[in-house]
Short mmCIF file of C-alpha atoms in Angstrom, two decimals:
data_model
loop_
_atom_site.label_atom_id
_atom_site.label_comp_id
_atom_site.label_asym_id
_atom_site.label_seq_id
_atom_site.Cartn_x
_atom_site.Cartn_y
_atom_site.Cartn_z
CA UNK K 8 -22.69 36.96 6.63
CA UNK K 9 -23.16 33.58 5.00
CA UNK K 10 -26.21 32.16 3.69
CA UNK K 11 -26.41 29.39 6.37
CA UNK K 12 -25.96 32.28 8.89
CA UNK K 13 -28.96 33.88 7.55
CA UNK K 14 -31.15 30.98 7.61
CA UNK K 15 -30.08 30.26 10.98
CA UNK K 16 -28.44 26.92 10.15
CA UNK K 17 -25.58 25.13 11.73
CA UNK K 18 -22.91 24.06 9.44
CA UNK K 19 -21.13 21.30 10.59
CA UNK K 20 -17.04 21.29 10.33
CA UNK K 21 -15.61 19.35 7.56
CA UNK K 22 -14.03 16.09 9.05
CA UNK K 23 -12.13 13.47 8.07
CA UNK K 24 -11.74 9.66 9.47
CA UNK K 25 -8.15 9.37 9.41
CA UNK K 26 -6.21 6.29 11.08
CA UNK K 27 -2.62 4.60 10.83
CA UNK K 28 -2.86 0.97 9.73
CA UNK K 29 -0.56 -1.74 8.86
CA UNK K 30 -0.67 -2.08 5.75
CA UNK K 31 0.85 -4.54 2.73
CA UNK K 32 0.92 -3.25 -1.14
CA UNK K 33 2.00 -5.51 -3.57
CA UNK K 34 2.29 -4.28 -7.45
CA UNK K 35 1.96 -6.66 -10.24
CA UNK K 36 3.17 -5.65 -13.88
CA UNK K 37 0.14 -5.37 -16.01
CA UNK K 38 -3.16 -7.82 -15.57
CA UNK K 39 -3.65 -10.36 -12.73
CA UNK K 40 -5.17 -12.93 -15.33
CA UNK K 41 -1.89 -14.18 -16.77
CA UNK K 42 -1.71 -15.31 -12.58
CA UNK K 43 -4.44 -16.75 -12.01
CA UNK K 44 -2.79 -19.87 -10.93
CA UNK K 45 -0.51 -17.78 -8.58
CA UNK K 46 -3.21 -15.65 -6.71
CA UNK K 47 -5.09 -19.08 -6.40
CA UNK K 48 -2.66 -20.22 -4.30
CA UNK K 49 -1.85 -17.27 -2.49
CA UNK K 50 -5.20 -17.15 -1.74
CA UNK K 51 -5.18 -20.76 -0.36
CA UNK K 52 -2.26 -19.29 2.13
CA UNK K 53 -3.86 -16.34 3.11
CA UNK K 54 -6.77 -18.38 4.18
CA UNK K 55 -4.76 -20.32 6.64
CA UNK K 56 -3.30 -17.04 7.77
CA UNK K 57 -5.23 -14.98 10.93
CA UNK K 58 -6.10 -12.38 8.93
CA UNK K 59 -7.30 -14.44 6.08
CA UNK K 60 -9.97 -16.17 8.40
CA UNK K 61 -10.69 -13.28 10.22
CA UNK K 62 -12.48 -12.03 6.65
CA UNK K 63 -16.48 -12.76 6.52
CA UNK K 64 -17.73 -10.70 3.29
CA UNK K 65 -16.88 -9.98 0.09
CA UNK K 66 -18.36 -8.06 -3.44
CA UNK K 67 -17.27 -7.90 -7.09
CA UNK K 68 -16.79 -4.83 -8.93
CA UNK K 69 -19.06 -2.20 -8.31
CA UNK K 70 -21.40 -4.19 -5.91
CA UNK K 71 -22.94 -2.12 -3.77
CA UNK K 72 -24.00 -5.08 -1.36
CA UNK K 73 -22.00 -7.47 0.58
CA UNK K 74 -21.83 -11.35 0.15
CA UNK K 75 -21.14 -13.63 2.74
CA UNK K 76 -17.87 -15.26 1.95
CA UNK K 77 -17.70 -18.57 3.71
CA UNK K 78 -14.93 -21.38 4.91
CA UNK K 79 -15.92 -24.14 3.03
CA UNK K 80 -13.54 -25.63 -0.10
CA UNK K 81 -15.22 -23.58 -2.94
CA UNK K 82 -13.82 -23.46 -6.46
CA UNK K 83 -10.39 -21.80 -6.88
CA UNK K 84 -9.72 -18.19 -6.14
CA UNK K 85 -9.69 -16.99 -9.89
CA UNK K 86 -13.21 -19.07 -10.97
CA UNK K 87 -15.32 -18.38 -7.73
CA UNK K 88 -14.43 -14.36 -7.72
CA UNK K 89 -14.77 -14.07 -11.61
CA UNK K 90 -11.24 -12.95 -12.42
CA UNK K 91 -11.10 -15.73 -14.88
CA UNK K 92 -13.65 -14.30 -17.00
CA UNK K 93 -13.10 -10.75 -16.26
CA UNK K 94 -14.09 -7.77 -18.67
CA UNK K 95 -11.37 -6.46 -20.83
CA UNK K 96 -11.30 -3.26 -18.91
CA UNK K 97 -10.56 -4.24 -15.42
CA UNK K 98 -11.61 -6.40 -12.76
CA UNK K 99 -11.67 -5.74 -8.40
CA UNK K 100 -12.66 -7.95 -5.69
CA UNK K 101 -13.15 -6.22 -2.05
CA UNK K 102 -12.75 -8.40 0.83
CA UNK K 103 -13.83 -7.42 4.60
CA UNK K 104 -13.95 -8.55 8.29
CA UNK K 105 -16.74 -5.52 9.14
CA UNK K 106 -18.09 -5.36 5.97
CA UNK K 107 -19.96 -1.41 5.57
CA UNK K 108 -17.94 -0.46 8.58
CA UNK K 109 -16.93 3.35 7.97
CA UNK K 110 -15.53 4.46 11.44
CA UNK K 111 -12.27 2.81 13.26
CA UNK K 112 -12.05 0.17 13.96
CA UNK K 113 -12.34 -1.44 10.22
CA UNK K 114 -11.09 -4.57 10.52
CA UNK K 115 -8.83 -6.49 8.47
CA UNK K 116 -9.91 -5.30 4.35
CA UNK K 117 -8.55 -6.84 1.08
CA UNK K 118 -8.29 -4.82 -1.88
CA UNK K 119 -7.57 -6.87 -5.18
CA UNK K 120 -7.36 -4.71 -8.60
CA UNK K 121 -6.75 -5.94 -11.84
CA UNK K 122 -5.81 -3.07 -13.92
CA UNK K 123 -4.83 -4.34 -17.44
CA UNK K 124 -3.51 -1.89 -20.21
CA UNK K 125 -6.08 0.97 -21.60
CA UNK K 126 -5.39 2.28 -25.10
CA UNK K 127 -1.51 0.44 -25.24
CA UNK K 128 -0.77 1.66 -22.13
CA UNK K 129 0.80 -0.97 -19.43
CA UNK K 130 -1.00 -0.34 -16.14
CA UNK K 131 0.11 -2.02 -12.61
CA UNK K 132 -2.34 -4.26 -11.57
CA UNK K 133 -2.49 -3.87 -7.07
CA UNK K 134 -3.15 -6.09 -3.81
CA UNK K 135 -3.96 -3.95 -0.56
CA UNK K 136 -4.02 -5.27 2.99
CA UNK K 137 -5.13 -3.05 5.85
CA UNK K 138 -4.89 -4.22 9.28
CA UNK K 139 -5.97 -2.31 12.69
CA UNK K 140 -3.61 -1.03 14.69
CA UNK K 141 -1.82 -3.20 17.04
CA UNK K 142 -1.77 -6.13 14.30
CA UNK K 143 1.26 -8.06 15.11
CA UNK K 144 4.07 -7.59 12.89
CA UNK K 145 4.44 -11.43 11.98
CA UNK K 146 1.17 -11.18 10.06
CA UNK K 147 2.86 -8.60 7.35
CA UNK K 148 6.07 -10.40 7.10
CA UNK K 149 3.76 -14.05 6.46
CA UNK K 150 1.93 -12.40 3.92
CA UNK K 151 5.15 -11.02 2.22
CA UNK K 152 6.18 -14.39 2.78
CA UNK K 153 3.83 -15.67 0.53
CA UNK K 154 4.06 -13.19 -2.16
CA UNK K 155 7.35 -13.91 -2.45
CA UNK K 156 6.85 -17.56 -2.89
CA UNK K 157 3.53 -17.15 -4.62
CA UNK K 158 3.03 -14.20 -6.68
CA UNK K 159 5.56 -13.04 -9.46
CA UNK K 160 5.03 -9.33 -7.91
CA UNK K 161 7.03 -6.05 -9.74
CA UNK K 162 7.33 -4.40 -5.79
CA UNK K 163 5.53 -3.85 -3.02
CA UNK K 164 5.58 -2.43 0.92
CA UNK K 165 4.60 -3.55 4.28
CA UNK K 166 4.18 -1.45 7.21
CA UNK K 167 2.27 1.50 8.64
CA UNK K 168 0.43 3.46 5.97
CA UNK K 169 -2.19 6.27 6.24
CA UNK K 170 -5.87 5.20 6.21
CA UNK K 171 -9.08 7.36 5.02
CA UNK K 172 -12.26 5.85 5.64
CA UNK K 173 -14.39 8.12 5.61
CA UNK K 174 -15.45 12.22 5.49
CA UNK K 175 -13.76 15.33 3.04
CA UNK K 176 -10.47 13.55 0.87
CA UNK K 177 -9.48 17.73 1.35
CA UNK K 178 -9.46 17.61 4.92
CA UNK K 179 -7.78 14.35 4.97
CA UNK K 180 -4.80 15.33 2.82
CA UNK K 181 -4.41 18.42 5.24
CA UNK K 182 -4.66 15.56 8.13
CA UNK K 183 -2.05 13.26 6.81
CA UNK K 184 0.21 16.20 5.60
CA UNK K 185 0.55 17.32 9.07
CA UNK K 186 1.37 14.00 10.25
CA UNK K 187 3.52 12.71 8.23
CA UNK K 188 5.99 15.76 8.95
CA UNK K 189 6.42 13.96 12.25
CA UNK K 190 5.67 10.16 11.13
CA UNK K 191 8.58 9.57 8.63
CA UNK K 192 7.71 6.40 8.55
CA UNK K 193 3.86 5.91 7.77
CA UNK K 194 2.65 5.65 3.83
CA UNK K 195 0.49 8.17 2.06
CA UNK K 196 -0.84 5.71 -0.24
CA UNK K 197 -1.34 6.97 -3.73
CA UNK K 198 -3.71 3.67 -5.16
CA UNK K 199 -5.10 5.29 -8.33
CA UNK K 200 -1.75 6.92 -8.98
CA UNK K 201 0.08 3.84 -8.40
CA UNK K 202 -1.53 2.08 -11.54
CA UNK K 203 0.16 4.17 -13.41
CA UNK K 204 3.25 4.76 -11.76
CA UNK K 205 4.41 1.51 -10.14
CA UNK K 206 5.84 0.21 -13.11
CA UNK K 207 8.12 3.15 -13.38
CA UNK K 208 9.74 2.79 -9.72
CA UNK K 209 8.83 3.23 -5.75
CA UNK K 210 7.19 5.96 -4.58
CA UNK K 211 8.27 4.87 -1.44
CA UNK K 212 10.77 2.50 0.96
CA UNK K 213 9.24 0.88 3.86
CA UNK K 214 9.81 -1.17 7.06
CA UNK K 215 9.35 -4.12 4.31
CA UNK K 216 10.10 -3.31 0.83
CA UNK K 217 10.01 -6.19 -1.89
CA UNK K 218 11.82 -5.87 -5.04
CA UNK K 219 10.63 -8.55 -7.60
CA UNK K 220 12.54 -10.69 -9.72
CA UNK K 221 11.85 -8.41 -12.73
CA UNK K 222 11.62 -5.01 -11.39
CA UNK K 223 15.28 -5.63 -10.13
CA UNK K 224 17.13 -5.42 -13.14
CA UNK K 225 16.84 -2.33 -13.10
CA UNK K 226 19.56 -2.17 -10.24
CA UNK K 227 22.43 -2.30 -11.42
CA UNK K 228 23.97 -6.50 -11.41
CA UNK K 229 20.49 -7.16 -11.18
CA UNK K 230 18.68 -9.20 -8.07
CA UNK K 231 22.02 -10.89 -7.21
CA UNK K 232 24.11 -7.17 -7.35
CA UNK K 233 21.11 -5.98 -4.69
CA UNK K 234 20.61 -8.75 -2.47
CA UNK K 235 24.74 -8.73 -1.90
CA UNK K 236 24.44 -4.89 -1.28
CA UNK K 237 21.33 -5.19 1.21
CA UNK K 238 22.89 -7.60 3.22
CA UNK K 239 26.30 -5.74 2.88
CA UNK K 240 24.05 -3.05 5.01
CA UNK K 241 23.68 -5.46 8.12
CA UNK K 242 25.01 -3.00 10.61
CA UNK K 243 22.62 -0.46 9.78
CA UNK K 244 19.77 -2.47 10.85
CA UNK K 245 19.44 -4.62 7.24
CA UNK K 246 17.66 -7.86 7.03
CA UNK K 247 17.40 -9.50 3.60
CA UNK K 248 14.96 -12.33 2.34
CA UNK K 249 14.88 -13.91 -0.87
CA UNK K 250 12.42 -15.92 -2.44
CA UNK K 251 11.20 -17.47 -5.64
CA UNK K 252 10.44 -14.28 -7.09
CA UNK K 253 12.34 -11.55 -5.57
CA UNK K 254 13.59 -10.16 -2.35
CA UNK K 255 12.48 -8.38 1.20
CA UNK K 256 14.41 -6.13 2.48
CA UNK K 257 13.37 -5.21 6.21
CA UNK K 258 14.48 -1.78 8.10
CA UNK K 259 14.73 -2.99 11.63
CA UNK K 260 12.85 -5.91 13.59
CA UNK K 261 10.17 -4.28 13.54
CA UNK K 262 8.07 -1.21 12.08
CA UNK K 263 8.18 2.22 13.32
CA UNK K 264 6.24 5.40 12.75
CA UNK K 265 9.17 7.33 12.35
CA UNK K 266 8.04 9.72 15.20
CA UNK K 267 10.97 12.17 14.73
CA UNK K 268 9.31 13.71 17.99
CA UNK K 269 9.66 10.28 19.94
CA UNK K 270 13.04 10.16 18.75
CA UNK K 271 12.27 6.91 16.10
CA UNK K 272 15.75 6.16 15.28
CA UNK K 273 15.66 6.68 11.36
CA UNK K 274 18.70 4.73 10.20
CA UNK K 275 17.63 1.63 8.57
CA UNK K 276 14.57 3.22 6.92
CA UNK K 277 17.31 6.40 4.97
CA UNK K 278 19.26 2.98 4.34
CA UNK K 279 16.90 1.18 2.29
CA UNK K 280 16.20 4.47 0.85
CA UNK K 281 19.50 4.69 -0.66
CA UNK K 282 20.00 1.41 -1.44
CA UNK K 283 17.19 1.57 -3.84
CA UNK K 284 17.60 4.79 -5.01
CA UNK K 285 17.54 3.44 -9.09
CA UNK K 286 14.64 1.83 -8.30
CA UNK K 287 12.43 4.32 -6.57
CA UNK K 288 10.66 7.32 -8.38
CA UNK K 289 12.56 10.27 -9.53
CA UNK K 290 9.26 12.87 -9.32
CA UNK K 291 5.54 12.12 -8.16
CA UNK K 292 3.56 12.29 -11.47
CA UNK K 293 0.13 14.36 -12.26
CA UNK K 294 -2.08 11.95 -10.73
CA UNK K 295 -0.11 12.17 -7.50
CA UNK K 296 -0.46 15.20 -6.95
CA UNK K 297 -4.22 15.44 -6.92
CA UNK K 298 -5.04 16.03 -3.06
CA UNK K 299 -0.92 17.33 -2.96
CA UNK K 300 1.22 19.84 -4.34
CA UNK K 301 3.94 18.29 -6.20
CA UNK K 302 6.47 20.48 -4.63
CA UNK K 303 5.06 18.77 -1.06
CA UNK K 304 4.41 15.43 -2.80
CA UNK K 305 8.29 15.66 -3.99
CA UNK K 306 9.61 16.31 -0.86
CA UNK K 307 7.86 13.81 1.05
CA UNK K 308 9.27 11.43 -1.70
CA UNK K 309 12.93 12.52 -1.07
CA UNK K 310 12.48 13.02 2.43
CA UNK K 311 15.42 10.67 3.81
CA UNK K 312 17.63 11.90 0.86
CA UNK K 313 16.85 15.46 1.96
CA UNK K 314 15.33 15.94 5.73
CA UNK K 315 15.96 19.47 5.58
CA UNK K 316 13.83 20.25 2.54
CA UNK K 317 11.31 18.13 3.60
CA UNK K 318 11.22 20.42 7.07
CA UNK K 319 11.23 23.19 5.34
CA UNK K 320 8.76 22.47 2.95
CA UNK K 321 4.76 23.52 3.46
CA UNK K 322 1.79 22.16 2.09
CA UNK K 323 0.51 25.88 0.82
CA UNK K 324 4.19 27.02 -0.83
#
């Protein structure tokens, strides 16, 4: 018998606020300073987009209380957060629309982190944009929109992605490894692992997946070779933008879970995944595989390469 038992005391469950959200990532190679023009004016956009004005609150660093953020024309994006004279080790800005708000719905939330290198080595710097559910699929593909006319990005993703708000990070990796055996197509964001990893490739593809300027010489031909190739794959459900600093590739009109049990036709998503198979992550690293096995973690990774193995594969092997 436990101690609680003893005692006579109820021991609540462990739980876990998990939700599906659209979501947009975008990497950046290294700090955000050096962009501090760019971000000012892809702040200026997102502003006049709905999610941008649907945003009230905002805090700096390790804040623990919120600050209204106001409409009026304040000083650029870079001076009035303090990314212009950031410390050398890092700078973040959260953004909200319920700001303290732990329990669905959230709201539309705005990560910015500037991660520049520690000790030599280069670190991704990342933007995050959760949306609630039912967010129309325009407002991703006008934020990628401005990114890629904006923001000299290294990658990013748009689309459904796994949310935890709130409750045990253990239960909430069981949570989202059970679902995303049937929701090929939602996220598991990795955030502190992606600092570290994004400059070596994709962890994932997405409904959108942008390949920047840079990042895509690493295909082979470079950004020219891919956008031919992507738009070569038309007939499996392809669309291809490009912009002033890279391209979007989109897997259908619109995003799906991937609900294998629903039937989610799969095709486009295992097309972009093979498309940009020199460009996406051979193995998840260490810091991956934190909440994950990497055996699960790999699967996941490769699971339009290998949907059997990814089947097969359990989160306690």
């Amino acid at each position: 018998m436990s101690d609680a038992a003893r005692l006579g005391l109820v021991v609540p469950p462990a739980r876990a606020d998990v939700t599906v959200r659209p979501t947009v990532t975008l990497a950046v190679a290294g700090s955000l300073r050096p962009h501090a023009a760019a971000l000012d004016a892809l702040w200026s956009l997102l502003q006049q987009h709905p999610a941008g004005r649907r945003l009230r609150a905002y805090r700096v660093g390790g804040e623990a209380k919120w600050r209204t953020l106001g409409t009026g024309n304040e000083a650029p994006f870079s001076t009035r957060f303090g990314l212009a004279d950031a410390p050398p080790g890092g700078w973040q800005l959260d953004m909200a629309e319920r700001p303290g708000t732990l329990a669905p719905p959230l709201g539309v939330q705005v990560q910015w982190r500037d991660h520049p290198p520690v000790l030599g080595l280069p670190r991704a710097s990342l933007l995050r944009l959760a949306f609630d559910p039912g967010t129309a699929p325009a407002e991703l593909t006008a934020v990628a929109e401005a990114a890629l006319r904006e923001l000299p990005f290294w990658w990013g993703t748009a689309g459904p992605a796994f949310d935890f708000s709130d409750g045990s990070p253990h239960v909430a990796a069981r949570r989202i490894a059970a679902e995303a055996k049937r929701h090929w197509g939602v996220d598991i964001p990795h955030p502190t692992a992606e600092q570290w990893s994004a400059l070596d490739g994709l962890t994932t593809v997405h409904w959108l997946t942008l390949v920047g300027t840079r990042f895509a010489d690493r295909f082979p031909g470079g950004l020219d070779a891919l956008a031919t190739a992507a738009a070569a794959q038309a007939p499996a459900g392809l669309f291809v933008r490009r912009g002033l600093h890279g391209l979007a590739i989109a897997a259908g009109p619109a995003p799906l879970t991937g609900d294998i049990n629903r039937g989610d036709d799969l095709t486009a998503l295992a097309a972009v995944a093979r498309l940009l198979a020199p460009l996406r992550l051979a193995a998840p690293t260490a810091a991956h595989t934190a909440l994950w096995p990497d055996a699960f973690l790999a699967a996941w990774m490769r699971r339009f390469d290998d949907p059997d193995a990814w089947l097969a594969c359990r989160l306690d092997d």
